[in-house]
Amino acid sequence: MSDLISGEQFDDLFRTFHSTAFRLETQGVYNETVEREPIRRFVAGEAPDDTWLAPWTDNVRRATSQGRRFQRVRLLTEPLTLYLRFELDLALRANLPAGEEIRCITASKAADLDLPVGTDFWMFDDAQVGVMRFGDRGMLGLEMIDGTDHVEQYRRWRDLAWSSAQPAEQWAPLVQ
């Protein structure tokens, strides 16, 4: 595995892309420390406090106001994990209003389409791909992929996932 991009270097990718940032999100559970309290509140039925997400949604608003796009396809497990119910609720409440375009696809349909189930990645401007690497406590960083042939495979997966997925709003009834 090559060196991983994380921290400020990772954040810079979201501030400096020119036209599109796309993510394929395939895990049923992510172990991000920052999400523990928001998930606890969700499970307890308490009012959400999304201040922890503000740096992300603020950046999305800035970028989309400049004509740049954030797109995401989220694979949904069958049945939906508690974590994915939380993520879908968060997407409907915060990410979509900030300007992200989010679609969902079932994991079984993704597998039928030979999408890389189990592999999350970000693609920036159709040219840079960062495969997300995870550890026990969440994301470790992005492994940047280079080479035209490799990047082209990720473009195909992106296009197939996006065209086969449905808008996140259609999945709202699963949050309950």
GROMACS .gro file of C-alpha atoms in nm:
model
  176
    1MET     CA    1   0.000   0.000   0.000
    2SER     CA    2   0.130   0.345  -0.087
    3ASP     CA    3   0.137   0.639   0.152
    4LEU     CA    4  -0.206   0.756   0.261
    5ILE     CA    5  -0.337   1.110   0.229
    6SER     CA    6  -0.508   1.228   0.546
    7GLY     CA    7  -0.561   1.535   0.761
    8GLU     CA    8  -0.508   1.872   0.594
    9GLN     CA    9  -0.392   1.711   0.269
   10PHE     CA   10  -0.718   1.514   0.253
   11ASP     CA   11  -0.926   1.824   0.336
   12ASP     CA   12  -0.751   2.022   0.062
   13LEU     CA   13  -0.890   1.786  -0.202
   14PHE     CA   14  -1.241   1.908  -0.115
   15ARG     CA   15  -1.144   2.273  -0.129
   16THR     CA   16  -0.945   2.260  -0.451
   17PHE     CA   17  -1.133   2.035  -0.694
   18HIS     CA   18  -1.261   2.219  -1.001
   19SER     CA   19  -1.591   2.061  -1.099
   20THR     CA   20  -1.694   1.735  -0.929
   21ALA     CA   21  -1.623   1.530  -0.621
   22PHE     CA   22  -1.787   1.186  -0.625
   23ARG     CA   23  -1.794   0.921  -0.354
   24LEU     CA   24  -1.895   0.558  -0.368
   25GLU     CA   25  -1.982   0.460  -0.011
   26THR     CA   26  -2.009   0.085   0.042
   27GLN     CA   27  -1.968   0.003   0.412
   28GLY     CA   28  -2.263  -0.096   0.630
   29VAL     CA   29  -2.093   0.061   0.932
   30TYR     CA   30  -1.817   0.319   0.974
   31ASN     CA   31  -1.639   0.355   1.307
   32GLU     CA   32  -1.577   0.729   1.306
   33THR     CA   33  -1.521   0.866   1.655
   34VAL     CA   34  -1.685   1.199   1.569
   35GLU     CA   35  -2.013   1.020   1.493
   36ARG     CA   36  -2.051   0.836   1.825
   37GLU     CA   37  -2.249   1.106   2.005
   38PRO     CA   38  -2.470   1.190   1.705
   39ILE     CA   39  -2.551   0.819   1.663
   40ARG     CA   40  -2.629   0.787   2.035
   41ARG     CA   41  -2.870   1.083   2.005
   42PHE     CA   42  -3.032   0.926   1.698
   43VAL     CA   43  -3.084   0.590   1.871
   44ALA     CA   44  -3.222   0.763   2.183
   45GLY     CA   45  -3.468   0.964   1.973
   46GLU     CA   46  -3.313   1.292   2.089
   47ALA     CA   47  -3.304   1.606   1.877
   48PRO     CA   48  -3.001   1.605   1.647
   49ASP     CA   49  -2.707   1.838   1.701
   50ASP     CA   50  -2.531   1.862   1.367
   51THR     CA   51  -2.267   2.118   1.467
   52TRP     CA   52  -2.000   1.849   1.428
   53LEU     CA   53  -2.089   1.829   1.057
   54ALA     CA   54  -2.081   2.206   0.995
   55PRO     CA   55  -1.728   2.219   0.848
   56TRP     CA   56  -1.836   1.965   0.586
   57THR     CA   57  -2.175   2.119   0.503
   58ASP     CA   58  -2.027   2.470   0.498
   59ASN     CA   59  -1.767   2.358   0.243
   60VAL     CA   60  -2.034   2.185   0.034
   61ARG     CA   61  -2.243   2.505   0.034
   62ARG     CA   62  -1.942   2.714  -0.072
   63ALA     CA   63  -1.846   2.474  -0.348
   64THR     CA   64  -2.196   2.430  -0.486
   65SER     CA   65  -2.257   2.807  -0.480
   66GLN     CA   66  -1.956   2.827  -0.715
   67GLY     CA   67  -2.106   2.569  -0.951
   68ARG     CA   68  -1.904   2.270  -0.829
   69ARG     CA   69  -2.082   1.941  -0.754
   70PHE     CA   70  -2.068   1.689  -0.471
   71GLN     CA   71  -2.218   1.353  -0.565
   72ARG     CA   72  -2.244   1.038  -0.359
   73VAL     CA   73  -2.384   0.690  -0.407
   74ARG     CA   74  -2.448   0.501  -0.086
   75LEU     CA   75  -2.495   0.125  -0.082
   76LEU     CA   76  -2.772   0.019   0.152
   77THR     CA   77  -2.753  -0.315   0.329
   78GLU     CA   78  -3.054  -0.545   0.340
   79PRO     CA   79  -3.177  -0.510   0.605
   80LEU     CA   80  -3.055  -0.158   0.670
   81THR     CA   81  -2.804  -0.132   0.953
   82LEU     CA   82  -2.875   0.111   1.237
   83TYR     CA   83  -2.573   0.308   1.121
   84LEU     CA   84  -2.711   0.341   0.767
   85ARG     CA   85  -3.048   0.453   0.905
   86PHE     CA   86  -2.858   0.725   1.091
   87GLU     CA   87  -2.659   0.817   0.778
   88LEU     CA   88  -2.971   0.834   0.563
   89ASP     CA   89  -3.142   1.055   0.820
   90LEU     CA   90  -2.836   1.280   0.829
   91ALA     CA   91  -2.823   1.297   0.450
   92LEU     CA   92  -3.188   1.402   0.428
   93ARG     CA   93  -3.154   1.656   0.708
   94ALA     CA   94  -2.809   1.806   0.642
   95ASN     CA   95  -2.616   1.685   0.337
   96LEU     CA   96  -2.888   1.730   0.075
   97PRO     CA   97  -2.989   2.078   0.197
   98ALA     CA   98  -2.620   2.177   0.184
   99GLY     CA   99  -2.614   2.088  -0.186
  100GLU     CA  100  -2.487   1.730  -0.207
  101GLU     CA  101  -2.652   1.506  -0.463
  102ILE     CA  102  -2.699   1.165  -0.301
  103ARG     CA  103  -2.837   0.847  -0.448
  104CYS     CA  104  -2.876   0.503  -0.294
  105ILE     CA  105  -2.856   0.150  -0.426
  106THR     CA  106  -2.905  -0.181  -0.251
  107ALA     CA  107  -2.594  -0.386  -0.186
  108SER     CA  108  -2.745  -0.680  -0.376
  109LYS     CA  109  -2.805  -0.467  -0.686
  110ALA     CA  110  -2.453  -0.325  -0.658
  111ALA     CA  111  -2.314  -0.679  -0.643
  112ASP     CA  112  -2.523  -0.780  -0.946
  113LEU     CA  113  -2.370  -0.486  -1.134
  114ASP     CA  114  -2.018  -0.590  -1.027
  115LEU     CA  115  -1.961  -0.264  -0.843
  116PRO     CA  116  -1.666  -0.282  -0.600
  117VAL     CA  117  -1.872  -0.369  -0.291
  118GLY     CA  118  -1.647  -0.318   0.011
  119THR     CA  119  -1.434  -0.050  -0.157
  120ASP     CA  120  -1.507   0.317  -0.090
  121PHE     CA  121  -1.350   0.583  -0.304
  122TRP     CA  122  -1.354   0.953  -0.388
  123MET     CA  123  -1.306   1.075  -0.744
  124PHE     CA  124  -1.213   1.437  -0.805
  125ASP     CA  125  -1.262   1.607  -1.142
  126ASP     CA  126  -1.282   1.279  -1.329
  127ALA     CA  127  -0.906   1.242  -1.290
  128GLN     CA  128  -0.792   1.180  -0.931
  129VAL     CA  129  -0.908   0.876  -0.737
  130GLY     CA  130  -0.851   0.816  -0.369
  131VAL     CA  131  -0.944   0.472  -0.235
  132MET     CA  132  -1.046   0.502   0.129
  133ARG     CA  133  -0.862   0.279   0.375
  134PHE     CA  134  -1.018   0.200   0.712
  135GLY     CA  135  -0.902   0.072   1.047
  136ASP     CA  136  -1.076  -0.022   1.371
  137ARG     CA  137  -1.136   0.345   1.456
  138GLY     CA  138  -1.248   0.475   1.120
  139MET     CA  139  -1.081   0.607   0.811
  140LEU     CA  140  -0.702   0.599   0.798
  141GLY     CA  141  -0.674   0.799   0.475
  142LEU     CA  142  -0.689   0.787   0.097
  143GLU     CA  143  -0.462   0.577  -0.118
  144MET     CA  144  -0.430   0.778  -0.438
  145ILE     CA  145  -0.465   0.578  -0.760
  146ASP     CA  146  -0.287   0.684  -1.073
  147GLY     CA  147  -0.255   0.551  -1.423
  148THR     CA  148  -0.512   0.608  -1.693
  149ASP     CA  149  -0.633   0.247  -1.699
  150HIS     CA  150  -0.689   0.236  -1.323
  151VAL     CA  151  -0.869   0.570  -1.315
  152GLU     CA  152  -1.087   0.467  -1.610
  153GLN     CA  153  -1.211   0.162  -1.414
  154TYR     CA  154  -1.321   0.391  -1.129
  155ARG     CA  155  -1.496   0.618  -1.380
  156ARG     CA  156  -1.692   0.318  -1.510
  157TRP     CA  157  -1.790   0.220  -1.156
  158ARG     CA  158  -1.894   0.578  -1.080
  159ASP     CA  159  -2.105   0.607  -1.393
  160LEU     CA  160  -2.269   0.268  -1.339
  161ALA     CA  161  -2.340   0.336  -0.972
  162TRP     CA  162  -2.483   0.683  -1.041
  163SER     CA  163  -2.706   0.571  -1.327
  164SER     CA  164  -2.835   0.267  -1.135
  165ALA     CA  165  -2.906   0.435  -0.800
  166GLN     CA  166  -3.219   0.620  -0.691
  167PRO     CA  167  -3.236   0.963  -0.522
  168ALA     CA  168  -3.186   0.939  -0.146
  169GLU     CA  169  -3.523   1.101  -0.083
  170GLN     CA  170  -3.694   0.787  -0.216
  171TRP     CA  171  -3.537   0.587   0.066
  172ALA     CA  172  -3.662   0.819   0.345
  173PRO     CA  173  -3.924   0.572   0.476
  174LEU     CA  174  -3.640   0.337   0.580
  175VAL     CA  175  -3.514   0.587   0.839
  176GLN     CA  176  -3.801   0.515   1.080
   0.00000   0.00000   0.00000
